[in-house]
């Protein structure tokens, strides 16, 4: 029985995009072995060069040979964008696009966008080669074109080519068929004497297009893969190769004979090579054989392999994880005055295969493979629409005899399309609005008053008072947070009624604020989710809300308890799933923590920490997935990632409830392990979130660079993914560690630090006070992306990304909604 795994599952959007692209490829192919270029060019979205620099990039097209329409697109970053002196030289990327030798061009939008990111993010000069397509021009025209571009640049025939380009540090980068071309051009470059100044020192092949007559395991398993099916690849090989050649041709099966290994072994300057393999690619076995062939070559160069979304177990494979370890100006040596682009490598370590670093690599490339062909959807739909419109505008179609029948057919077709859109397209989740609770002014408490009341209560010994005093001084909490005074009553034992009273005050208070902000009718609420970690009553707190507001008998309600400060994001995730089950409904989410039920009156210092940090607060959210919800809503939910480290004993026991020696219950926070456990949870979460939100250039930079054991892991620039970050305001020390690990600026951390100072740790509602701060300062603009990160017992780290649908004007005179920060200002 075969041990091969089934084909990897693909999201429905990806299947749709690939299917449409496959239809386009099939439609443009003629039976006589040619391609309908007019139709293909109509559906291929291309980008014209801008007249002025864009984001510091100067982009121009350079003609090499007009007789064969050979040209390249040049991307030159300005010295302002590279943050270096104008005298510094920059490396050169020679990029060769994919498309099975037959499709696309250097002007295709997908590849143009990619080259712009290369140039902008990596501070390199990019040359994107536009070669002639098959089947009109067969082998070796494509190789000749790419190599001629190198010689054209070497010969300095282009006055527009930047003088600060460092030709001694050129990288050949190829995608798919471009990877095949890049290899053969690298071989020519290593053989020739015509390239004296230009040196190809690196070769990056992204899912290179190799093959052979033999049918490999991956080709058989993925023979009907969407778009890159075996039937289509065979057709493309036939269109590319000389008449009468098969797939064992040296252009296809590079290491099909020992002569190929000997040929490369004889080369003195074959570049270091990084081969990136896709787990969804039927040609992955040929890509692996190419890598293994390079390893057999006895040269000074080194071959590296990166896997993306592997679909089968591989017991013995060398995995290399890349990292740019240095990027600055060289002060001495052969590259003095140049912007460095040095790389180092760490070979595969067995347990590294299960680490989050490799997980990041896999998820990053899975995302690229999964979403990289979305751009094909639009041109195909335009093509289909054009065909339909052409039929609709025909005279015969609208003739008097046919007008009634055809009008009815057209309306029916449009109705079917509308129905399919409404019923089949997944609904987005929208945040209509939210509100935060502002306790009464008489509940404000300063650090000095906290210690005074704690001492007067008689509930703590001198050591406990001194401990809380020390913690408060370094907590980052100011003198205007809120606490219920019942916790300081002398000799008082906090009861369930104290918790109920506080819960009623904050929960009903924040819901009233939300009603004021949104004008919602409580009878429209069909889903209710309330999370509170420490107070769990019978009936539940959610039942208390249903009873108070007399909500409908058919309401779907949940009460989440014991899930810590990360429960707010969990509640949003649950609301999203319930809205999908009840489309078009409204969901009310309430996040709070009842301080009096979590308060500890004892002598155990590790159980006194929560007293110093937790403060009164609550947040209420109104969510919907109505198709037209974006007209009214303020934010759209883009991504939500939940990470749970409960399988690890240290993480599980880091924060927990227990009884002390006097049978007094309290929350234990193991401060010795908290930062370590929280850091691991954050690392796992952010590496999962990164590929979903980071620009492709930042992901590629993470992958292409190489790890060294003594080198700190490169941290992707998350500032490129979000305009604002709201980190749960737990403590000053935790916020400092998050800021340091994610390399966030003070501007990104301002909302978190200000919230901690003003309101303290309000548990799961803290991230909403932070968003309210950004709105109060008019920081939120239409299109901004906001990332909220929350931590909780278990141990959990959850993140959620919102996209602003409106420019916030709260601080500019709009006082029609309640914001705790604006009330404070008034």
mmCIF file of N, CA and C in Angstrom, residues 696-817:
data_model
loop_
_atom_site.group_PDB
_atom_site.id
_atom_site.type_symbol
_atom_site.label_atom_id
_atom_site.label_comp_id
_atom_site.label_asym_id
_atom_site.label_seq_id
_atom_site.Cartn_x
_atom_site.Cartn_y
_atom_site.Cartn_z
ATOM 1 N N UNK A 696 5.728 40.557 1.161
ATOM 2 C CA UNK A 696 6.481 39.428 0.618
ATOM 3 C C UNK A 696 7.984 39.677 0.688
ATOM 4 N N UNK A 697 8.389 40.931 0.477
ATOM 5 C CA UNK A 697 9.816 41.239 0.496
ATOM 6 C C UNK A 697 10.424 40.946 1.860
ATOM 7 N N UNK A 698 9.658 41.234 2.933
ATOM 8 C CA UNK A 698 10.172 40.991 4.278
ATOM 9 C C UNK A 698 10.252 39.501 4.558
ATOM 10 N N UNK A 699 9.277 38.740 4.068
ATOM 11 C CA UNK A 699 9.338 37.284 4.222
ATOM 12 C C UNK A 699 10.531 36.713 3.466
ATOM 13 N N UNK A 700 10.742 37.196 2.239
ATOM 14 C CA UNK A 700 11.835 36.685 1.431
ATOM 15 C C UNK A 700 13.174 37.025 2.055
ATOM 16 N N UNK A 701 13.250 38.204 2.670
ATOM 17 C CA UNK A 701 14.502 38.586 3.334
ATOM 18 C C UNK A 701 14.800 37.643 4.493
ATOM 19 N N UNK A 702 13.758 37.241 5.199
ATOM 20 C CA UNK A 702 13.935 36.294 6.297
ATOM 21 C C UNK A 702 14.414 34.939 5.789
ATOM 22 N N UNK A 703 13.879 34.515 4.649
ATOM 23 C CA UNK A 703 14.203 33.198 4.114
ATOM 24 C C UNK A 703 15.579 33.176 3.455
ATOM 25 N N UNK A 704 15.872 34.213 2.670
ATOM 26 C CA UNK A 704 17.079 34.198 1.853
ATOM 27 C C UNK A 704 18.349 34.304 2.688
ATOM 28 N N UNK A 705 18.272 34.967 3.801
ATOM 29 C CA UNK A 705 19.470 35.135 4.615
ATOM 30 C C UNK A 705 19.727 33.893 5.443
ATOM 31 N N UNK A 706 20.968 33.728 5.900
ATOM 32 C CA UNK A 706 21.372 32.472 6.503
ATOM 33 C C UNK A 706 21.736 32.626 7.972
ATOM 34 N N UNK A 707 21.281 31.628 8.759
ATOM 35 C CA UNK A 707 21.508 31.674 10.199
ATOM 36 C C UNK A 707 22.930 31.247 10.562
ATOM 37 N N UNK A 708 23.438 31.903 11.570
ATOM 38 C CA UNK A 708 24.709 31.506 12.163
ATOM 39 C C UNK A 708 24.459 31.275 13.649
ATOM 40 N N UNK A 709 25.084 30.262 14.207
ATOM 41 C CA UNK A 709 24.825 29.915 15.606
ATOM 42 C C UNK A 709 25.080 31.083 16.549
ATOM 43 N N UNK A 710 26.046 31.926 16.220
ATOM 44 C CA UNK A 710 26.406 33.031 17.093
ATOM 45 C C UNK A 710 25.697 34.323 16.712
ATOM 46 N N UNK A 711 24.843 34.242 15.745
ATOM 47 C CA UNK A 711 24.177 35.442 15.248
ATOM 48 C C UNK A 711 22.734 35.470 15.713
ATOM 49 N N UNK A 712 22.275 36.643 16.161
ATOM 50 C CA UNK A 712 20.901 36.800 16.603
ATOM 51 C C UNK A 712 19.952 36.622 15.429
ATOM 52 N N UNK A 713 18.849 35.931 15.687
ATOM 53 C CA UNK A 713 17.860 35.683 14.645
ATOM 54 C C UNK A 713 17.303 37.000 14.118
ATOM 55 N N UNK A 714 17.273 37.123 12.807
ATOM 56 C CA UNK A 714 16.729 38.329 12.184
ATOM 57 C C UNK A 714 15.232 38.450 12.507
ATOM 58 N N UNK A 715 14.827 39.597 12.999
ATOM 59 C CA UNK A 715 13.433 39.841 13.334
ATOM 60 C C UNK A 715 12.793 40.625 12.205
ATOM 61 N N UNK A 716 11.762 40.078 11.573
ATOM 62 C CA UNK A 716 11.105 40.826 10.491
ATOM 63 C C UNK A 716 10.592 42.174 10.980
ATOM 64 N N UNK A 717 10.531 43.124 10.083
ATOM 65 C CA UNK A 717 10.092 44.473 10.416
ATOM 66 C C UNK A 717 8.563 44.521 10.408
ATOM 67 N N UNK A 718 7.963 44.301 11.595
ATOM 68 C CA UNK A 718 6.513 44.272 11.671
ATOM 69 C C UNK A 718 5.903 45.662 11.514
ATOM 70 N N UNK A 719 6.741 46.680 11.541
ATOM 71 C CA UNK A 719 6.227 48.033 11.313
ATOM 72 C C UNK A 719 5.743 48.193 9.878
ATOM 73 N N UNK A 720 6.169 47.286 8.993
ATOM 74 C CA UNK A 720 5.697 47.312 7.610
ATOM 75 C C UNK A 720 4.318 46.676 7.481
ATOM 76 N N UNK A 721 3.909 45.912 8.500
ATOM 77 C CA UNK A 721 2.630 45.208 8.435
ATOM 78 C C UNK A 721 1.511 45.967 9.135
ATOM 79 N N UNK A 722 1.857 46.796 10.136
ATOM 80 C CA UNK A 722 0.848 47.501 10.916
ATOM 81 C C UNK A 722 1.221 48.967 11.063
ATOM 82 N N UNK A 723 0.197 49.792 11.128
ATOM 83 C CA UNK A 723 0.420 51.202 11.456
ATOM 84 C C UNK A 723 0.358 51.440 12.967
ATOM 85 N N UNK A 724 -0.341 50.525 13.688
ATOM 86 C CA UNK A 724 -0.494 50.682 15.137
ATOM 87 C C UNK A 724 -0.441 49.309 15.801
ATOM 88 N N UNK A 725 0.105 49.267 17.000
ATOM 89 C CA UNK A 725 0.189 48.028 17.777
ATOM 90 C C UNK A 725 -0.334 48.303 19.180
ATOM 91 N N UNK A 726 -1.223 47.437 19.660
ATOM 92 C CA UNK A 726 -1.765 47.531 21.016
ATOM 93 C C UNK A 726 -1.407 46.247 21.764
ATOM 94 N N UNK A 727 -0.431 46.333 22.658
ATOM 95 C CA UNK A 727 0.013 45.183 23.452
ATOM 96 C C UNK A 727 -0.660 45.252 24.811
ATOM 97 N N UNK A 728 -1.233 44.157 25.255
ATOM 98 C CA UNK A 728 -1.915 44.126 26.546
ATOM 99 C C UNK A 728 -1.053 44.775 27.622
ATOM 100 N N UNK A 729 -1.612 45.734 28.317
ATOM 101 C CA UNK A 729 -0.864 46.519 29.308
ATOM 102 C C UNK A 729 -0.748 45.734 30.612
ATOM 103 N N UNK A 730 0.131 44.742 30.638
ATOM 104 C CA UNK A 730 0.279 43.901 31.819
ATOM 105 C C UNK A 730 1.167 44.556 32.874
ATOM 106 N N UNK A 731 2.381 44.910 32.472
ATOM 107 C CA UNK A 731 3.315 45.566 33.387
ATOM 108 C C UNK A 731 4.371 46.298 32.566
ATOM 109 N N UNK A 732 5.072 47.180 33.208
ATOM 110 C CA UNK A 732 6.110 47.966 32.545
ATOM 111 C C UNK A 732 7.212 47.068 32.005
ATOM 112 N N UNK A 733 7.570 46.040 32.763
ATOM 113 C CA UNK A 733 8.651 45.145 32.363
ATOM 114 C C UNK A 733 8.249 44.311 31.145
ATOM 115 N N UNK A 734 7.024 43.816 31.141
ATOM 116 C CA UNK A 734 6.553 43.006 30.007
ATOM 117 C C UNK A 734 6.502 43.846 28.736
ATOM 118 N N UNK A 735 5.987 45.057 28.838
ATOM 119 C CA UNK A 735 5.924 45.931 27.668
ATOM 120 C C UNK A 735 7.316 46.246 27.135
ATOM 121 N N UNK A 736 8.255 46.416 28.042
ATOM 122 C CA UNK A 736 9.637 46.685 27.618
ATOM 123 C C UNK A 736 10.215 45.503 26.847
ATOM 124 N N UNK A 737 9.944 44.283 27.319
ATOM 125 C CA UNK A 737 10.471 43.103 26.650
ATOM 126 C C UNK A 737 9.830 42.909 25.274
ATOM 127 N N UNK A 738 8.536 43.145 25.178
ATOM 128 C CA UNK A 738 7.862 43.023 23.883
ATOM 129 C C UNK A 738 8.414 44.055 22.906
ATOM 130 N N UNK A 739 8.583 45.271 23.386
ATOM 131 C CA UNK A 739 9.123 46.337 22.533
ATOM 132 C C UNK A 739 10.516 45.982 22.040
ATOM 133 N N UNK A 740 11.332 45.431 22.908
ATOM 134 C CA UNK A 740 12.699 45.088 22.531
ATOM 135 C C UNK A 740 12.721 43.927 21.543
ATOM 136 N N UNK A 741 11.913 42.899 21.784
ATOM 137 C CA UNK A 741 11.945 41.710 20.937
ATOM 138 C C UNK A 741 11.363 41.963 19.552
ATOM 139 N N UNK A 742 10.361 42.821 19.468
ATOM 140 C CA UNK A 742 9.754 43.127 18.168
ATOM 141 C C UNK A 742 10.329 44.386 17.550
ATOM 142 N N UNK A 743 11.295 44.997 18.244
ATOM 143 C CA UNK A 743 11.967 46.198 17.752
ATOM 144 C C UNK A 743 10.960 47.285 17.371
ATOM 145 N N UNK A 744 10.033 47.537 18.302
ATOM 146 C CA UNK A 744 9.015 48.560 18.093
ATOM 147 C C UNK A 744 9.485 49.900 18.628
ATOM 148 N N UNK A 745 9.101 50.953 17.976
ATOM 149 C CA UNK A 745 9.485 52.294 18.402
ATOM 150 C C UNK A 745 8.583 52.751 19.544
ATOM 151 N N UNK A 746 8.945 53.873 20.167
ATOM 152 C CA UNK A 746 8.145 54.431 21.251
ATOM 153 C C UNK A 746 6.752 54.809 20.753
ATOM 154 N N UNK A 747 6.679 55.244 19.510
ATOM 155 C CA UNK A 747 5.379 55.627 18.954
ATOM 156 C C UNK A 747 4.429 54.433 18.909
ATOM 157 N N UNK A 748 4.963 53.261 18.559
ATOM 158 C CA UNK A 748 4.124 52.067 18.508
ATOM 159 C C UNK A 748 3.699 51.623 19.907
ATOM 160 N N UNK A 749 4.519 51.875 20.912
ATOM 161 C CA UNK A 749 4.233 51.419 22.270
ATOM 162 C C UNK A 749 3.516 52.469 23.104
ATOM 163 N N UNK A 750 3.313 53.638 22.566
ATOM 164 C CA UNK A 750 2.745 54.743 23.340
ATOM 165 C C UNK A 750 1.378 54.396 23.919
ATOM 166 N N UNK A 751 0.486 53.845 23.109
ATOM 167 C CA UNK A 751 -0.866 53.536 23.580
ATOM 168 C C UNK A 751 -0.835 52.534 24.736
ATOM 169 N N UNK A 752 0.019 51.503 24.628
ATOM 170 C CA UNK A 752 0.106 50.491 25.686
ATOM 171 C C UNK A 752 0.639 51.085 26.982
ATOM 172 N N UNK A 753 1.680 51.888 26.879
ATOM 173 C CA UNK A 753 2.295 52.465 28.079
ATOM 174 C C UNK A 753 1.379 53.496 28.734
ATOM 175 N N UNK A 754 0.700 54.297 27.921
ATOM 176 C CA UNK A 754 -0.213 55.291 28.471
ATOM 177 C C UNK A 754 -1.410 54.626 29.149
ATOM 178 N N UNK A 755 -1.893 53.536 28.577
ATOM 179 C CA UNK A 755 -3.016 52.814 29.175
ATOM 180 C C UNK A 755 -2.616 52.192 30.496
ATOM 181 N N UNK A 756 -1.437 51.600 30.552
ATOM 182 C CA UNK A 756 -0.951 51.032 31.814
ATOM 183 C C UNK A 756 -0.833 52.111 32.874
ATOM 184 N N UNK A 757 -0.311 53.259 32.485
ATOM 185 C CA UNK A 757 -0.128 54.351 33.446
ATOM 186 C C UNK A 757 -1.469 54.898 33.947
ATOM 187 N N UNK A 758 -2.426 55.056 33.030
ATOM 188 C CA UNK A 758 -3.692 55.706 33.401
ATOM 189 C C UNK A 758 -4.699 54.740 34.012
ATOM 190 N N UNK A 759 -4.848 53.547 33.462
ATOM 191 C CA UNK A 759 -5.897 52.627 33.910
ATOM 192 C C UNK A 759 -5.369 51.361 34.564
ATOM 193 N N UNK A 760 -4.044 51.124 34.526
ATOM 194 C CA UNK A 760 -3.509 49.889 35.065
ATOM 195 C C UNK A 760 -3.802 48.721 34.151
ATOM 196 N N UNK A 761 -3.691 47.509 34.696
ATOM 197 C CA UNK A 761 -3.982 46.295 33.921
ATOM 198 C C UNK A 761 -5.461 45.968 34.085
ATOM 199 N N UNK A 762 -6.246 46.282 33.062
ATOM 200 C CA UNK A 762 -7.684 45.986 33.102
ATOM 201 C C UNK A 762 -7.989 44.633 32.463
ATOM 202 N N UNK A 763 -6.983 43.778 32.404
ATOM 203 C CA UNK A 763 -7.115 42.414 31.895
ATOM 204 C C UNK A 763 -7.514 42.418 30.422
ATOM 205 N N UNK A 764 -8.500 41.604 30.044
ATOM 206 C CA UNK A 764 -8.816 41.403 28.630
ATOM 207 C C UNK A 764 -9.331 42.659 27.937
ATOM 208 N N UNK A 765 -9.799 43.642 28.696
ATOM 209 C CA UNK A 765 -10.304 44.878 28.083
ATOM 210 C C UNK A 765 -9.202 45.883 27.807
ATOM 211 N N UNK A 766 -7.987 45.616 28.268
ATOM 212 C CA UNK A 766 -6.889 46.583 28.156
ATOM 213 C C UNK A 766 -6.623 47.007 26.718
ATOM 214 N N UNK A 767 -6.651 46.060 25.777
ATOM 215 C CA UNK A 767 -6.319 46.387 24.385
ATOM 216 C C UNK A 767 -7.336 47.342 23.771
ATOM 217 N N UNK A 768 -8.546 47.394 24.343
ATOM 218 C CA UNK A 768 -9.565 48.314 23.820
ATOM 219 C C UNK A 768 -9.387 49.721 24.379
ATOM 220 N N UNK A 769 -8.886 49.833 25.602
ATOM 221 C CA UNK A 769 -8.516 51.154 26.122
ATOM 222 C C UNK A 769 -7.374 51.739 25.283
ATOM 223 N N UNK A 770 -6.491 50.860 24.809
ATOM 224 C CA UNK A 770 -5.372 51.323 23.987
ATOM 225 C C UNK A 770 -5.854 51.819 22.630
ATOM 226 N N UNK A 771 -6.796 51.095 22.021
ATOM 227 C CA UNK A 771 -7.360 51.548 20.750
ATOM 228 C C UNK A 771 -8.119 52.857 20.940
ATOM 229 N N UNK A 772 -8.819 52.963 22.072
ATOM 230 C CA UNK A 772 -9.530 54.214 22.368
ATOM 231 C C UNK A 772 -8.553 55.378 22.510
ATOM 232 N N UNK A 773 -7.375 55.107 23.051
ATOM 233 C CA UNK A 773 -6.352 56.159 23.165
ATOM 234 C C UNK A 773 -5.925 56.642 21.775
ATOM 235 N N UNK A 774 -5.706 55.700 20.869
ATOM 236 C CA UNK A 774 -5.296 56.067 19.512
ATOM 237 C C UNK A 774 -6.385 56.895 18.822
ATOM 238 N N UNK A 775 -7.656 56.525 19.061
ATOM 239 C CA UNK A 775 -8.745 57.296 18.474
ATOM 240 C C UNK A 775 -8.828 58.685 19.084
ATOM 241 N N UNK A 776 -8.632 58.776 20.382
ATOM 242 C CA UNK A 776 -8.700 60.077 21.054
ATOM 243 C C UNK A 776 -7.621 61.024 20.564
ATOM 244 N N UNK A 777 -6.490 60.465 20.148
ATOM 245 C CA UNK A 777 -5.394 61.282 19.630
ATOM 246 C C UNK A 777 -5.467 61.449 18.108
ATOM 247 N N UNK A 778 -6.573 60.999 17.509
ATOM 248 C CA UNK A 778 -6.778 61.108 16.051
ATOM 249 C C UNK A 778 -5.656 60.451 15.265
ATOM 250 N N UNK A 779 -5.191 59.290 15.747
ATOM 251 C CA UNK A 779 -4.114 58.575 15.061
ATOM 252 C C UNK A 779 -4.648 57.617 13.990
ATOM 253 N N UNK A 780 -5.913 57.217 14.083
ATOM 254 C CA UNK A 780 -6.445 56.200 13.188
ATOM 255 C C UNK A 780 -6.923 56.847 11.891
ATOM 256 N N UNK A 781 -6.364 56.380 10.782
ATOM 257 C CA UNK A 781 -6.755 56.853 9.460
ATOM 258 C C UNK A 781 -7.376 55.689 8.673
ATOM 259 N N UNK A 782 -8.197 56.024 7.720
ATOM 260 C CA UNK A 782 -8.813 55.003 6.875
ATOM 261 C C UNK A 782 -7.731 54.138 6.213
ATOM 262 N N UNK A 783 -7.876 52.832 6.328
ATOM 263 C CA UNK A 783 -6.910 51.902 5.754
ATOM 264 C C UNK A 783 -5.821 51.471 6.711
ATOM 265 N N UNK A 784 -5.700 52.115 7.871
ATOM 266 C CA UNK A 784 -4.685 51.729 8.856
ATOM 267 C C UNK A 784 -4.957 50.318 9.368
ATOM 268 N N UNK A 785 -3.866 49.596 9.650
ATOM 269 C CA UNK A 785 -3.968 48.256 10.223
ATOM 270 C C UNK A 785 -3.526 48.296 11.674
ATOM 271 N N UNK A 786 -4.350 47.720 12.555
ATOM 272 C CA UNK A 786 -4.084 47.740 13.990
ATOM 273 C C UNK A 786 -3.941 46.311 14.468
ATOM 274 N N UNK A 787 -2.837 46.019 15.123
ATOM 275 C CA UNK A 787 -2.604 44.681 15.680
ATOM 276 C C UNK A 787 -2.739 44.742 17.192
ATOM 277 N N UNK A 788 -3.618 43.913 17.738
ATOM 278 C CA UNK A 788 -3.785 43.803 19.190
ATOM 279 C C UNK A 788 -3.210 42.462 19.643
ATOM 280 N N UNK A 789 -2.364 42.514 20.667
ATOM 281 C CA UNK A 789 -1.699 41.310 21.175
ATOM 282 C C UNK A 789 -2.045 41.161 22.654
ATOM 283 N N UNK A 790 -2.555 39.995 23.029
ATOM 284 C CA UNK A 790 -2.967 39.748 24.409
ATOM 285 C C UNK A 790 -2.340 38.460 24.921
ATOM 286 N N UNK A 791 -2.000 38.473 26.222
ATOM 287 C CA UNK A 791 -1.430 37.298 26.885
ATOM 288 C C UNK A 791 -2.401 36.829 27.967
ATOM 289 N N UNK A 792 -2.357 35.534 28.278
ATOM 290 C CA UNK A 792 -3.228 35.024 29.321
ATOM 291 C C UNK A 792 -2.738 33.708 29.881
ATOM 292 N N UNK A 793 -3.323 33.322 30.995
ATOM 293 C CA UNK A 793 -2.940 32.084 31.665
ATOM 294 C C UNK A 793 -3.194 30.908 30.747
ATOM 295 N N UNK A 794 -2.403 29.865 30.952
ATOM 296 C CA UNK A 794 -2.602 28.651 30.172
ATOM 297 C C UNK A 794 -1.352 27.991 29.595
ATOM 298 N N UNK A 795 -0.375 28.603 28.947
ATOM 299 C CA UNK A 795 -0.261 30.038 28.720
ATOM 300 C C UNK A 795 -0.672 30.353 27.283
ATOM 301 N N UNK A 796 -1.335 31.496 27.097
ATOM 302 C CA UNK A 796 -1.844 31.837 25.778
ATOM 303 C C UNK A 796 -1.266 33.168 25.298
ATOM 304 N N UNK A 797 -1.123 33.250 23.997
ATOM 305 C CA UNK A 797 -0.828 34.523 23.337
ATOM 306 C C UNK A 797 -1.713 34.593 22.098
ATOM 307 N N UNK A 798 -2.578 35.585 22.060
ATOM 308 C CA UNK A 798 -3.509 35.734 20.943
ATOM 309 C C UNK A 798 -3.315 37.093 20.290
ATOM 310 N N UNK A 799 -3.448 37.132 18.986
ATOM 311 C CA UNK A 799 -3.309 38.396 18.257
ATOM 312 C C UNK A 799 -4.461 38.549 17.281
ATOM 313 N N UNK A 800 -4.821 39.789 17.039
ATOM 314 C CA UNK A 800 -5.924 40.095 16.141
ATOM 315 C C UNK A 800 -5.579 41.346 15.356
ATOM 316 N N UNK A 801 -5.892 41.348 14.086
ATOM 317 C CA UNK A 801 -5.556 42.469 13.206
ATOM 318 C C UNK A 801 -6.847 43.049 12.631
ATOM 319 N N UNK A 802 -6.988 44.363 12.793
ATOM 320 C CA UNK A 802 -8.139 45.085 12.268
ATOM 321 C C UNK A 802 -7.690 46.059 11.186
ATOM 322 N N UNK A 803 -8.579 46.350 10.254
ATOM 323 C CA UNK A 803 -8.348 47.383 9.256
ATOM 324 C C UNK A 803 -9.370 48.487 9.461
ATOM 325 N N UNK A 804 -8.881 49.720 9.607
ATOM 326 C CA UNK A 804 -9.781 50.850 9.829
ATOM 327 C C UNK A 804 -10.542 51.173 8.548
ATOM 328 N N UNK A 805 -11.849 51.286 8.656
ATOM 329 C CA UNK A 805 -12.692 51.604 7.507
ATOM 330 C C UNK A 805 -13.020 53.091 7.418
ATOM 331 N N UNK A 806 -12.704 53.813 8.489
ATOM 332 C CA UNK A 806 -12.986 55.241 8.520
ATOM 333 C C UNK A 806 -11.828 55.977 9.184
ATOM 334 N N UNK A 807 -11.667 57.226 8.802
ATOM 335 C CA UNK A 807 -10.701 58.090 9.486
ATOM 336 C C UNK A 807 -11.343 58.611 10.750
ATOM 337 N N UNK A 808 -10.680 58.399 11.894
ATOM 338 C CA UNK A 808 -11.242 58.794 13.172
ATOM 339 C C UNK A 808 -11.196 60.294 13.353
ATOM 340 N N UNK A 809 -12.301 60.857 13.777
ATOM 341 C CA UNK A 809 -12.375 62.311 13.987
ATOM 342 C C UNK A 809 -12.832 62.650 15.400
ATOM 343 N N UNK A 810 -12.699 61.701 16.317
ATOM 344 C CA UNK A 810 -13.224 61.901 17.666
ATOM 345 C C UNK A 810 -12.632 63.141 18.329
ATOM 346 N N UNK A 811 -11.324 63.286 18.233
ATOM 347 C CA UNK A 811 -10.666 64.381 18.925
ATOM 348 C C UNK A 811 -10.804 65.704 18.185
ATOM 349 N N UNK A 812 -11.371 65.679 17.000
ATOM 350 C CA UNK A 812 -11.478 66.900 16.206
ATOM 351 C C UNK A 812 -12.841 67.554 16.361
ATOM 352 N N UNK A 813 -13.550 67.253 17.405
ATOM 353 C CA UNK A 813 -14.815 67.922 17.660
ATOM 354 C C UNK A 813 -16.015 67.013 17.703
ATOM 355 N N UNK A 814 -15.875 65.739 17.339
ATOM 356 C CA UNK A 814 -17.001 64.813 17.364
ATOM 357 C C UNK A 814 -17.149 64.250 18.774
ATOM 358 N N UNK A 815 -18.074 64.785 19.546
ATOM 359 C CA UNK A 815 -18.258 64.365 20.928
ATOM 360 C C UNK A 815 -19.497 63.487 21.102
ATOM 361 N N UNK A 816 -19.973 62.888 20.026
ATOM 362 C CA UNK A 816 -21.210 62.132 20.086
ATOM 363 C C UNK A 816 -20.999 60.697 20.554
ATOM 364 N N UNK A 817 -19.807 60.319 20.915
ATOM 365 C CA UNK A 817 -19.557 58.974 21.430
ATOM 366 C C UNK A 817 -18.686 59.066 22.672
#
